[in-house]
């Protein structure tokens, strides 16, 4: 999924990272539980229900401890939140210890108990399948979790002089499973990325104004409610500004709706340039825009409103070669204690109406003379 990030618009990257983390977190928990159960059952079966020529029980147990430790660490992190590692770190740790366990057992039995090598092959098939699944993020993860441990094993086998023909035969089944699983995980990654893009597109369509790209009313109101709840809890202030383009109908009647769209786009850009990162701007409807100003009192709201007004009035907009000065009227309102959201916006609208009635191209604060 890391490679697919290049095909995702920059504005969605933070959401995509959170999406990957959720997927990998679920895989972390499910994989840890499954590994813990599988390793415990396999150790019990292999130790107590098979006849062995060599006494390797203690060594086998020690080899399994890193994987058991990795699974417990992943489960503890899932339940308690500590350590605060990304889920991919736990997947890497479990994947590497799983690959390492399978390869270490193969190396051990090839040296001391060759009769058990074919049984280890079955365990390797399961282990490499699980390790490849844990490399969900990208091919690079698979190289780290599987390919590097396998390369180290073959180097050690050559140095030790182990029977390479036997080992190749043992690796055929697991290698085929790895290949099939790699193809499967590539498909899963593609489906996951395509699904993410589709959901984001639908969400964007549902929450943004198609012309200006600003939030629409449906998406904006949850932000206002969230700020209202925060202000109520912390006894802080916030304000809203309702802005409306002056005589906008004349623009459409004179130059057409394409020119009107141009004015709306330019207005959205200029208003956005007047705001802080924590402020929010939406197209409230038609030629109206609503601004949310967290931690801003009435005086601060009027400073922002006046800045927005000047941003529009002081610089003309080029419409088909004609310089058009588009002005803006604004109404500001500071939230009052125990006041609901609707009354707050109504007061901003009343202040806007006052500004319109008293000459336009001005900002007015609710409650002032």
XYZ file of C-alpha atoms in Angstrom:
369
model
C 0.000 0.000 0.000
C 3.004 2.306 0.371
C 3.542 2.334 -3.396
C -0.140 3.069 -4.014
C 0.158 6.213 -1.897
C 1.589 8.018 -4.931
C -1.753 7.573 -6.715
C -3.681 9.175 -3.848
C -4.172 12.967 -3.775
C -1.973 14.748 -1.245
C -4.981 16.015 0.695
C -5.999 12.421 1.494
C -2.575 11.241 2.695
C -3.250 11.754 6.441
C -6.550 9.859 6.129
C -4.813 7.119 4.155
C -2.156 6.715 6.853
C -4.892 6.401 9.480
C -6.700 3.880 7.252
C -3.558 1.739 6.931
C -2.967 1.921 10.666
C -6.503 0.657 11.366
C -6.075 -2.252 8.970
C -2.686 -3.173 10.380
C -3.904 -2.786 13.960
C -6.655 -5.335 13.291
C -4.142 -7.666 11.672
C -1.800 -7.160 14.627
C -4.398 -8.313 17.138
C -5.851 -11.149 15.057
C -2.411 -12.370 14.015
C -1.095 -12.326 17.569
C -4.012 -14.384 18.907
C -3.798 -16.871 16.036
C -0.030 -17.243 16.331
C -0.149 -17.746 20.075
C -2.736 -20.511 19.768
C -1.044 -22.159 16.767
C 2.462 -22.132 18.233
C 1.225 -23.515 21.559
C -0.710 -26.339 19.904
C 2.113 -27.134 17.502
C 4.655 -27.245 20.334
C 2.403 -29.555 22.343
C 1.772 -31.831 19.358
C 5.349 -31.913 18.113
C 6.880 -32.421 21.560
C 4.532 -34.993 23.050
C 2.989 -36.858 20.121
C 6.021 -37.536 17.937
C 8.889 -39.938 18.482
C 12.218 -38.124 18.342
C 15.704 -39.491 17.803
C 17.362 -36.501 19.438
C 16.408 -34.725 22.640
C 15.768 -31.209 21.302
C 12.749 -30.281 23.409
C 14.447 -27.562 25.440
C 16.125 -26.108 22.353
C 12.821 -26.055 20.467
C 11.150 -24.285 23.391
C 13.876 -21.645 23.474
C 13.510 -21.108 19.729
C 9.797 -20.491 20.154
C 10.188 -17.963 22.956
C 10.982 -14.930 20.701
C 7.767 -15.485 18.733
C 5.728 -16.005 21.897
C 7.253 -12.838 23.344
C 6.433 -10.885 20.178
C 2.799 -12.030 20.252
C 2.410 -11.151 23.929
C 3.940 -7.733 23.293
C 1.501 -7.127 20.417
C -1.458 -8.158 22.597
C -0.333 -6.022 25.534
C 0.052 -3.021 23.220
C -3.425 -3.639 21.821
C -5.026 -3.869 25.260
C -3.083 -1.153 27.099
C -1.762 1.153 24.378
C 1.858 0.570 25.467
C 4.326 0.516 23.881
C 3.060 3.216 21.531
C 4.447 1.717 18.344
C 2.765 1.746 14.951
C 1.049 -1.575 14.213
C 3.502 -2.290 11.390
C 6.328 -2.577 13.952
C 4.498 -5.380 15.754
C 3.718 -7.083 12.432
C 7.390 -6.911 11.473
C 8.455 -8.311 14.808
C 5.948 -11.176 14.686
C 6.700 -11.881 11.023
C 10.468 -11.975 11.476
C 10.295 -14.170 14.577
C 7.838 -16.490 12.804
C 10.088 -16.855 9.754
C 13.098 -17.202 12.010
C 11.425 -19.949 14.053
C 10.511 -22.027 10.987
C 13.978 -21.670 9.464
C 15.751 -22.331 12.775
C 13.744 -25.545 13.272
C 14.561 -26.664 9.740
C 18.242 -25.976 10.335
C 18.140 -27.782 13.693
C 16.410 -30.923 12.414
C 18.538 -31.092 9.276
C 21.583 -31.215 11.539
C 20.367 -33.522 14.299
C 17.138 -35.279 13.239
C 16.849 -35.526 9.418
C 13.819 -37.832 9.686
C 11.755 -34.882 10.967
C 12.657 -32.553 8.104
C 9.539 -33.341 6.020
C 7.294 -32.541 9.000
C 9.084 -29.231 9.458
C 8.283 -28.496 5.818
C 4.566 -28.531 6.651
C 5.153 -26.081 9.506
C 7.211 -23.871 7.194
C 4.337 -23.696 4.725
C 2.046 -22.369 7.452
C 4.735 -20.057 8.820
C 5.589 -18.477 5.475
C 1.913 -18.029 4.682
C 1.422 -16.182 7.979
C 4.600 -14.118 7.573
C 3.600 -13.085 4.042
C 0.153 -12.026 5.243
C 1.831 -9.832 7.868
C 3.717 -8.094 5.066
C 0.403 -6.460 4.132
C 1.857 -2.986 3.666
C 4.190 -3.593 0.705
C 6.649 -5.883 -1.061
C 9.397 -4.175 0.922
C 7.856 -5.499 4.115
C 7.874 -9.032 2.640
C 11.573 -8.686 1.805
C 12.287 -7.699 5.412
C 10.040 -10.315 7.030
C 10.642 -13.312 4.744
C 13.308 -12.898 2.082
C 16.123 -11.675 4.322
C 15.680 -14.497 6.907
C 15.514 -17.069 4.070
C 18.705 -15.665 2.537
C 20.475 -15.859 5.898
C 19.314 -19.473 6.273
C 20.672 -20.518 2.872
C 23.974 -18.817 3.572
C 24.262 -20.673 6.882
C 23.258 -23.968 5.219
C 25.956 -23.598 2.554
C 28.609 -22.706 5.132
C 27.592 -25.668 7.334
C 27.503 -28.054 4.359
C 23.889 -29.165 4.801
C 22.349 -31.354 2.062
C 21.155 -28.658 -0.352
C 19.137 -31.035 -2.549
C 17.079 -32.112 0.456
C 16.574 -28.519 1.531
C 15.481 -27.479 -1.963
C 12.887 -30.266 -1.927
C 11.693 -29.105 1.475
C 11.373 -25.506 0.238
C 9.245 -26.284 -2.850
C 5.908 -26.402 -1.001
C 6.491 -23.319 1.160
C 7.859 -21.392 -1.848
C 4.712 -22.087 -3.857
C 2.539 -20.984 -0.953
C 4.623 -17.835 -0.598
C 4.219 -17.025 -4.285
C 0.447 -17.535 -4.191
C 0.157 -15.538 -0.957
C 2.241 -12.683 -2.385
C -0.174 -12.490 -5.326
C -3.104 -12.624 -2.917
C -1.710 -9.832 -0.736
C -1.004 -7.682 -3.807
C -4.666 -8.106 -4.730
C -5.752 -7.323 -1.162
C -3.627 -4.164 -1.163
C -5.161 -3.032 -4.459
C -8.700 -3.711 -3.264
C -7.987 -1.870 0.004
C -6.548 1.177 -1.779
C -9.330 1.269 -4.378
C -11.902 0.986 -1.617
C -10.284 3.832 0.292
C -10.240 6.088 -2.787
C -13.884 5.304 -3.568
C -14.986 6.073 -0.008
C -13.014 9.324 0.079
C -14.498 10.432 -3.234
C -18.012 9.719 -1.984
C -17.277 11.505 1.278
C -15.882 14.494 -0.592
C -18.934 14.664 -2.832
C -21.187 14.527 0.225
C -19.285 17.097 2.306
C -17.808 19.680 -0.070
C -19.185 22.306 -2.370
C -18.420 21.138 -5.918
C -17.626 24.633 -7.212
C -15.414 26.143 -4.508
C -14.142 22.992 -2.834
C -15.148 24.423 0.541
C -17.072 22.472 3.143
C -20.796 22.474 2.583
C -23.392 23.115 5.284
C -23.818 19.404 6.005
C -20.118 18.980 6.790
C -19.733 22.335 8.516
C -22.387 21.965 11.193
C -20.638 19.069 12.998
C -17.591 21.359 13.338
C -19.762 24.082 14.865
C -21.357 21.579 17.253
C -17.928 20.275 18.214
C -16.667 23.793 18.943
C -19.863 24.565 20.842
C -19.352 21.482 23.040
C -15.683 22.364 23.617
C -16.508 25.954 24.528
C -19.225 24.778 26.924
C -16.832 22.378 28.677
C -13.906 24.767 28.944
C -15.882 27.999 29.324
C -14.088 29.452 26.287
C -15.359 31.733 23.525
C -15.858 31.357 19.809
C -17.472 33.424 17.102
C -19.031 33.071 13.686
C -19.105 35.400 10.686
C -21.753 35.243 7.987
C -20.660 36.909 4.735
C -22.681 37.663 1.628
C -21.569 39.034 -1.754
C -23.089 42.408 -2.559
C -25.274 42.669 -5.677
C -24.070 39.277 -6.892
C -27.111 38.839 -9.135
C -25.823 41.742 -11.229
C -22.656 39.749 -11.995
C -24.673 36.821 -13.328
C -27.014 39.094 -15.275
C -24.158 41.105 -16.823
C -21.534 38.464 -17.614
C -23.329 35.156 -17.163
C -23.138 32.338 -14.638
C -19.604 31.387 -15.655
C -18.442 34.794 -14.447
C -20.482 34.308 -11.287
C -18.684 31.010 -10.662
C -15.348 32.778 -11.135
C -16.305 35.383 -8.524
C -17.374 32.683 -6.069
C -14.105 30.804 -6.549
C -12.055 33.950 -6.053
C -14.083 34.854 -2.975
C -13.459 31.424 -1.436
C -9.726 31.795 -2.072
C -9.498 35.288 -0.622
C -11.565 34.508 2.457
C -9.461 31.404 3.094
C -6.295 33.499 2.961
C -7.598 35.631 5.842
C -8.111 32.723 8.228
C -5.963 30.713 10.605
C -5.396 26.996 10.284
C -7.869 26.244 13.090
C -10.617 28.366 11.534
C -13.203 26.826 9.232
C -14.903 28.227 6.149
C -17.924 26.905 4.331
C -20.178 27.872 1.478
C -23.381 28.354 3.422
C -25.521 28.597 0.321
C -25.697 30.631 -2.889
C -23.371 33.595 -2.407
C -23.211 33.254 1.396
C -20.173 32.021 3.331
C -19.994 31.097 7.021
C -16.773 31.306 9.042
C -16.126 29.572 12.364
C -13.521 31.220 14.606
C -12.520 29.107 17.638
C -11.104 30.922 20.680
C -12.123 34.270 19.207
C -14.167 36.944 20.944
C -16.279 39.677 19.356
C -13.339 42.057 18.928
C -11.261 39.395 17.230
C -14.163 38.396 14.998
C -14.573 41.989 13.804
C -10.856 42.186 13.006
C -11.174 39.076 10.841
C -14.391 40.343 9.240
C -12.800 43.654 8.347
C -9.778 41.871 6.931
C -12.054 39.742 4.754
C -13.972 42.818 3.609
C -10.790 44.613 2.566
C -9.459 41.509 0.842
C -12.451 41.664 -1.496
C -12.912 45.419 -1.895
C -9.273 46.466 -2.362
C -8.494 44.251 -5.352
C -10.589 43.904 -8.494
C -11.469 40.587 -10.138
C -10.733 40.221 -13.840
C -13.940 39.121 -15.616
C -13.449 38.734 -19.375
C -10.919 41.564 -19.383
C -13.038 43.845 -17.203
C -11.918 44.768 -13.676
C -14.850 44.098 -11.383
C -14.745 45.209 -7.751
C -16.816 42.722 -5.787
C -17.676 43.855 -2.283
C -18.785 41.840 0.680
C -21.066 42.471 3.656
C -20.462 40.570 6.869
C -22.234 39.943 10.166
C -20.281 38.724 13.201
C -21.550 37.213 16.433
C -19.760 35.975 19.558
C -21.244 32.940 21.258
C -23.049 33.736 24.484
C -23.220 31.509 27.549
C -26.135 29.041 27.385
C -26.901 30.132 23.810
C -27.624 27.442 21.255
C -26.040 27.165 17.826
C -29.097 28.227 15.834
C -29.626 31.470 17.795
C -25.928 32.288 17.335
C -26.148 31.935 13.539
C -29.428 33.864 13.500
C -27.715 36.780 15.276
C -24.885 36.708 12.714
C -27.511 36.755 9.965
C -29.264 39.730 11.583
C -25.942 41.572 11.793
C -25.355 40.810 8.124
C -28.814 42.161 7.270
C -27.951 45.358 9.185
C -24.758 45.741 7.143
C -26.721 45.274 3.924
C -29.358 47.810 4.958
C -26.740 50.409 5.910
C -24.859 50.618 2.656
C -23.211 47.215 2.071
C -19.428 46.658 1.899
C -19.194 46.726 5.667
C -18.895 44.407 8.683
C -21.283 44.628 11.626
C -21.162 42.997 15.040
C -24.340 41.541 16.520
C -25.582 43.622 19.443
C -23.658 46.771 18.536
C -25.280 50.048 17.530
